[in-house]
Coordinates of C-alpha atoms and ligand atoms in Angstrom, one line a residue:
M1 CA 76.9 2.6 -8.0
N2 CA 77.0 3.8 -11.7
L3 CA 78.5 2.3 -14.3
T4 CA 81.5 4.7 -14.8
V5 CA 82.5 4.0 -11.0
V6 CA 82.4 0.3 -11.8
V7 CA 84.7 0.8 -14.8
G8 CA 86.8 2.7 -12.7
L9 CA 87.5 0.0 -10.2
M10 CA 87.5 -2.6 -12.5
G11 CA 90.5 -1.1 -14.1
K12 CA 92.6 -1.0 -11.1
R13 CA 95.0 -3.2 -9.6
R14 CA 94.0 -2.9 -6.0
S15 CA 95.3 -4.9 -2.7
I16 CA 94.9 -4.4 1.2
G17 CA 98.4 -4.7 3.1
I18 CA 98.5 -5.1 7.2
D19 CA 101.3 -5.0 9.3
I20 CA 100.4 -6.8 12.8
G21 CA 102.8 -5.1 15.3
H22 CA 103.4 -5.7 19.0
T23 CA 102.5 -2.1 19.5
N24 CA 100.7 -0.8 16.2
I25 CA 98.8 -1.9 13.6
R26 CA 99.1 -0.2 9.7
A27 CA 97.0 -0.9 7.0
A28 CA 97.4 0.2 3.6
R29 CA 95.4 0.2 0.3
V30 CA 97.4 -0.2 -2.6
E31 CA 96.3 0.8 -6.0
N32 CA 98.4 0.4 -9.4
G33 CA 101.3 0.1 -7.5
T34 CA 100.9 3.4 -5.0
V35 CA 99.5 3.7 -1.5
V36 CA 96.5 5.2 -1.5
E37 CA 95.0 5.5 2.1
V38 CA 97.0 4.2 5.4
L39 CA 95.0 3.4 8.6
R40 CA 97.4 3.5 12.1
E41 CA 95.8 1.8 15.4
R42 CA 97.2 0.7 18.5
T43 CA 97.3 -2.9 18.4
D44 CA 94.5 -4.7 20.8
V45 CA 97.1 -6.8 22.5
P46 CA 94.9 -7.8 25.7
G47 CA 92.4 -8.9 23.1
G48 CA 94.5 -11.7 21.7
P49 CA 93.8 -13.4 18.8
E50 CA 90.3 -13.0 18.5
G51 CA 90.4 -9.2 19.5
V52 CA 93.0 -8.9 17.0
L53 CA 91.4 -10.3 14.5
E54 CA 88.2 -8.4 15.0
Q55 CA 90.3 -5.2 14.6
V56 CA 92.1 -6.2 11.4
S57 CA 88.9 -7.1 10.0
R58 CA 87.5 -4.0 10.6
M59 CA 90.4 -2.1 9.2
V60 CA 90.3 -4.2 6.1
I61 CA 86.7 -3.4 5.8
A62 CA 87.3 0.3 6.0
L63 CA 89.8 0.3 3.3
D64 CA 88.3 -2.1 0.7
H65 CA 85.0 -0.5 0.1
G66 CA 83.5 -4.1 -0.4
S67 CA 86.0 -4.8 -3.5
G68 CA 86.7 -8.1 -1.8
C69 CA 90.3 -7.2 -3.4
P70 CA 93.5 -9.5 -2.0
V71 CA 94.5 -9.2 1.6
G72 CA 98.3 -9.7 2.3
V73 CA 99.0 -9.8 6.6
G74 CA 102.5 -9.4 8.3
I75 CA 102.5 -10.6 11.5
A76 CA 105.0 -9.9 14.8
G77 CA 105.4 -13.8 15.5
Q78 CA 106.5 -17.1 13.4
C79 CA 104.2 -18.1 11.0
D80 CA 103.7 -21.6 8.9
S81 CA 103.1 -19.9 5.5
C82 CA 102.0 -22.9 3.6
L83 CA 99.0 -23.5 6.2
G84 CA 98.5 -19.5 7.1
V85 CA 98.9 -20.4 10.7
V86 CA 100.6 -17.9 13.3
R87 CA 102.8 -20.4 15.5
C88 CA 103.1 -19.9 19.4
G89 CA 106.2 -18.2 19.4
P90 CA 108.4 -16.3 21.7
N91 CA 106.7 -12.6 20.9
L92 CA 103.4 -13.6 20.3
F93 CA 102.3 -15.6 22.8
W94 CA 99.3 -16.8 21.1
P95 CA 98.3 -20.7 21.0
D96 CA 98.5 -21.7 17.2
V97 CA 95.9 -19.6 15.4
P98 CA 95.0 -20.2 11.5
F99 CA 94.7 -16.8 11.2
R100 CA 94.6 -16.3 7.3
D101 CA 91.5 -18.7 7.2
L102 CA 89.8 -16.9 10.2
L103 CA 90.4 -13.2 8.5
S104 CA 89.7 -14.7 4.8
A105 CA 86.0 -15.9 5.7
R106 CA 85.8 -12.6 7.7
V107 CA 86.4 -10.2 5.0
R108 CA 85.5 -12.6 2.2
A109 CA 88.7 -12.1 0.6
K110 CA 91.8 -14.3 -0.5
V111 CA 94.5 -13.8 2.4
V112 CA 98.3 -14.3 2.4
L113 CA 100.2 -14.6 5.7
R114 CA 103.5 -14.1 6.3
N115 CA 106.1 -12.7 9.4
D116 CA 105.7 -8.9 9.4
V117 CA 109.6 -8.1 8.6
V118 CA 109.5 -10.9 6.0
M119 CA 106.6 -8.7 4.4
A120 CA 108.7 -5.5 4.9
T121 CA 111.4 -7.6 3.4
F122 CA 109.2 -8.3 0.2
G123 CA 108.2 -4.5 0.1
E124 CA 112.0 -3.2 -0.1
W125 CA 112.7 -5.7 -2.5
R126 CA 109.7 -4.8 -4.8
Q127 CA 109.4 -1.3 -3.9
G128 CA 111.9 0.3 -1.8
A129 CA 115.6 0.4 -0.9
G130 CA 116.5 -3.3 -2.4
K131 CA 114.4 -3.1 -5.5
D132 CA 117.3 -3.4 -8.0
V133 CA 119.4 -6.4 -6.7
D134 CA 118.5 -10.1 -6.5
D135 CA 120.4 -11.0 -3.2
L136 CA 119.0 -8.8 -0.1
A137 CA 119.2 -8.9 3.5
C138 CA 116.7 -6.8 6.1
L139 CA 116.7 -6.4 9.6
F140 CA 114.2 -4.2 11.3
V141 CA 114.5 -3.3 14.7
G142 CA 111.2 -2.3 17.0
T143 CA 109.4 -3.8 19.9
G144 CA 111.3 -6.8 18.8
I145 CA 114.0 -7.5 16.0
G146 CA 112.6 -9.2 12.6
G147 CA 114.4 -10.1 9.6
G148 CA 113.9 -11.6 6.1
A149 CA 115.9 -12.3 2.8
I150 CA 115.9 -12.6 -1.0
V151 CA 118.6 -15.2 -2.3
G152 CA 119.1 -15.5 -5.8
G153 CA 115.9 -13.7 -6.5
R154 CA 113.5 -15.7 -4.4
L155 CA 112.1 -15.0 -0.8
L156 CA 114.0 -17.1 1.6
E157 CA 111.2 -19.2 3.7
G158 CA 112.9 -22.2 5.1
A159 CA 111.1 -25.6 5.4
T160 CA 108.7 -24.4 7.9
G161 CA 108.0 -20.9 6.9
C162 CA 110.2 -19.4 9.5
G163 CA 113.6 -18.6 8.1
G164 CA 115.0 -15.1 8.7
H165 CA 114.5 -14.7 12.3
F166 CA 117.9 -12.8 12.9
G167 CA 116.6 -11.2 16.1
H168 CA 117.5 -14.6 17.8
I169 CA 121.0 -14.6 16.3
S170 CA 123.0 -14.9 20.0
V171 CA 125.8 -12.7 20.0
C172 CA 126.8 -13.7 23.4
M173 CA 126.4 -17.2 24.8
D174 CA 125.9 -16.2 28.4
G175 CA 124.1 -13.0 27.5
P176 CA 121.0 -12.0 28.8
L177 CA 117.9 -14.4 28.9
C178 CA 115.6 -14.0 25.5
S179 CA 112.0 -14.1 25.0
C180 CA 112.5 -17.4 22.7
G181 CA 114.4 -19.2 25.9
R182 CA 118.0 -19.0 24.5
R183 CA 120.8 -16.3 25.8
G184 CA 122.5 -13.4 24.4
C185 CA 120.2 -13.2 21.4
V186 CA 120.3 -9.5 19.9
E187 CA 116.9 -9.1 20.1
A188 CA 117.6 -9.3 23.9
Y189 CA 119.9 -6.4 23.7
A190 CA 118.5 -4.0 21.3
G191 CA 114.6 -5.0 20.9
G192 CA 112.5 -2.1 22.1
R193 CA 110.8 -3.9 24.9
N194 CA 114.2 -5.5 26.4
V195 CA 115.9 -1.8 26.3
E196 CA 113.2 -0.7 28.2
A197 CA 113.5 -3.2 30.7
R198 CA 117.2 -3.0 30.9
A199 CA 117.0 0.4 31.7
R200 CA 114.6 0.1 34.5
S201 CA 116.9 -2.6 35.9
L202 CA 119.8 -0.2 35.7
L203 CA 118.2 2.5 37.4
L204 CA 116.5 -0.1 40.1
E205 CA 120.4 -1.3 40.8
D206 CA 121.6 2.5 41.1
P207 CA 118.9 5.0 41.4
G208 CA 121.1 7.6 40.8
A209 CA 122.6 6.5 37.6
S210 CA 120.3 8.6 35.5
P211 CA 119.0 12.1 36.6
A212 CA 117.5 12.5 33.3
L213 CA 115.9 9.3 33.0
A214 CA 114.2 9.6 36.4
A215 CA 113.2 13.0 35.7
A216 CA 111.7 12.0 32.3
C217 CA 109.6 9.1 34.0
R218 CA 109.0 11.1 37.1
E219 CA 110.6 8.4 39.5
D220 CA 107.8 6.2 38.2
L221 CA 109.8 3.2 36.3
D222 CA 106.6 1.8 34.8
R223 CA 106.2 4.9 32.6
L224 CA 109.8 5.0 31.7
N225 CA 109.8 4.3 27.6
G226 CA 112.2 3.9 24.6
R227 CA 111.7 7.5 23.5
M228 CA 112.6 8.8 27.0
I229 CA 115.8 6.8 26.8
S230 CA 116.5 7.7 22.9
E231 CA 115.7 11.3 24.0
A232 CA 118.0 11.1 27.2
A233 CA 121.1 9.6 25.0
S234 CA 120.5 12.6 22.5
S235 CA 121.1 15.1 25.5
G236 CA 124.2 13.1 26.6
D237 CA 123.1 10.9 29.2
P238 CA 126.0 8.4 30.1
L239 CA 123.7 5.7 31.3
S240 CA 121.1 5.7 27.9
L241 CA 124.4 6.0 26.0
R242 CA 125.5 3.1 27.6
I243 CA 122.8 1.2 26.3
R244 CA 122.7 2.7 22.9
D245 CA 126.4 1.5 22.7
D246 CA 125.4 -2.1 23.8
M247 CA 122.5 -1.6 21.1
A248 CA 125.1 -1.0 18.7
A249 CA 128.0 -3.5 19.5
A250 CA 124.9 -6.5 19.7
L251 CA 123.4 -5.1 16.0
S252 CA 126.7 -5.0 14.2
S253 CA 127.5 -8.3 15.5
A254 CA 124.6 -9.7 14.2
V255 CA 124.4 -8.0 10.9
A256 CA 127.8 -9.2 10.1
S257 CA 126.6 -12.8 10.8
V258 CA 123.8 -12.5 8.8
I259 CA 126.5 -10.8 5.8
N260 CA 128.7 -13.6 6.3
S261 CA 125.6 -16.3 6.3
L262 CA 123.8 -15.1 3.0
N263 CA 126.6 -13.0 1.4
P264 CA 124.0 -10.2 0.2
E265 CA 124.5 -7.6 -2.4
R266 CA 122.5 -5.2 -0.2
V267 CA 121.5 -5.0 3.4
V268 CA 118.6 -2.7 4.6
L269 CA 117.9 -1.7 8.0
G270 CA 114.9 -0.2 9.4
G271 CA 112.6 0.1 12.2
A272 CA 111.7 2.6 14.7
V273 CA 113.9 1.9 17.4
L274 CA 116.7 1.8 15.2
F275 CA 116.0 5.3 13.7
G276 CA 115.2 6.5 17.2
F277 CA 118.8 6.8 18.9
P278 CA 121.4 9.1 18.2
D279 CA 124.0 7.5 15.4
L280 CA 122.7 4.2 16.1
L281 CA 122.2 3.7 12.5
G282 CA 125.5 4.8 11.2
M283 CA 127.4 2.8 14.2
V284 CA 125.8 -0.5 12.9
M285 CA 126.5 0.2 9.5
R286 CA 130.0 0.7 10.3
G287 CA 130.4 -2.0 12.9
A288 CA 129.0 -4.6 10.6
V289 CA 131.3 -3.6 7.8
E290 CA 134.1 -3.7 10.1
Q291 CA 133.2 -7.6 11.5
C292 CA 132.0 -9.3 8.6
L293 CA 134.3 -11.3 6.4
V294 CA 136.5 -9.4 3.6
P295 CA 135.2 -11.6 0.3
A296 CA 131.5 -10.6 1.8
K297 CA 132.3 -6.9 1.5
A298 CA 132.9 -6.8 -2.1
G299 CA 130.1 -4.9 -3.6
L300 CA 128.1 -4.8 -0.3
S301 CA 125.7 -1.9 0.7
I302 CA 124.1 -1.2 3.8
V303 CA 121.2 1.0 3.5
P304 CA 118.0 2.3 5.5
S305 CA 114.8 1.5 4.7
A306 CA 113.4 3.4 2.3
L307 CA 109.8 2.7 2.8
G308 CA 109.7 3.5 6.5
D309 CA 107.1 2.6 8.9
I310 CA 104.7 0.8 6.4
A311 CA 107.2 -1.3 4.5
G312 CA 105.6 -4.3 5.9
A313 CA 102.0 -3.0 5.4
I314 CA 103.2 -2.4 1.1
G315 CA 105.3 -5.7 1.2
A316 CA 102.0 -7.5 2.3
A317 CA 99.8 -5.7 -0.2
T318 CA 102.3 -6.3 -3.0
M319 CA 102.5 -9.9 -2.1
A320 CA 99.2 -10.2 -2.2
L321 CA 98.5 -8.9 -5.6
E322 CA 101.1 -10.8 -7.0
R323 CA 99.6 -14.2 -5.7
Y324 CA 96.1 -13.5 -6.1
G325 CA 95.6 -10.2 -7.9
Ligands
ZN401 ZN1 116.0 -15.3 20.8

């Protein structure tokens, strides 16, 4: 490497952000506040913690070109942010794993670890749809539902680092069982995995309830996925629209609870499942405002995510740079 290249690298404020979801891992290299490279892979869920650690290490090394720049990791689970440990939780069925230190040793870099949507919240606050406010709440609907908040200009972490798990707000005390063990969580109604499970269950009860879905999955319910349900809803399939309407009702109620609890100036909504269903975003925006307390509506805006599916990776990279850059 010649001197010009070395000086060029030294002048860059570089970090890596990793977003480990249930379905996909997204990794981004950020330089001087700009995303310059993004990698996407399917999450090695069957590989468990060791498989995902190996996968993430490889992606970091591919992005950082040996610079040892700081790395931020958001993961779809509950984290102890002080200890850098992924806790055994309702969505990621790992034992407690000291993922921060394991990754740090593998890639020889400083690592900061948080929940994935906490990182997305940080990204939206620093660089996205919430960058001009000090009181912000985010709710992202993907395979599961996560959340995060900025309160008075500070990231909400909570006593044990698991603040913001809005997906486990119960919207119905005797509702369906959630993976967390409670009933009626908004995730049980509107998380992508549960939406698919509900469609399968409704089709098992009444195989003729949705010819559109039966055709889409070729009458093999194991093949049924969220994209098929959202496409069937877009074409007017009554069963898929009923599922969409129940998602909207549950999400509106949960977002209203977040607004009533935190009194944010802005709410950012995101996630592939939320954006995938026709009219769902608008239904949730209107429903939440209708249900929340009148004083909490003053000056409130509810907007879609500005950073899309790399909000978590951008937030993770940004937090890593602010902490260790
Ligand atoms: Zn739950």
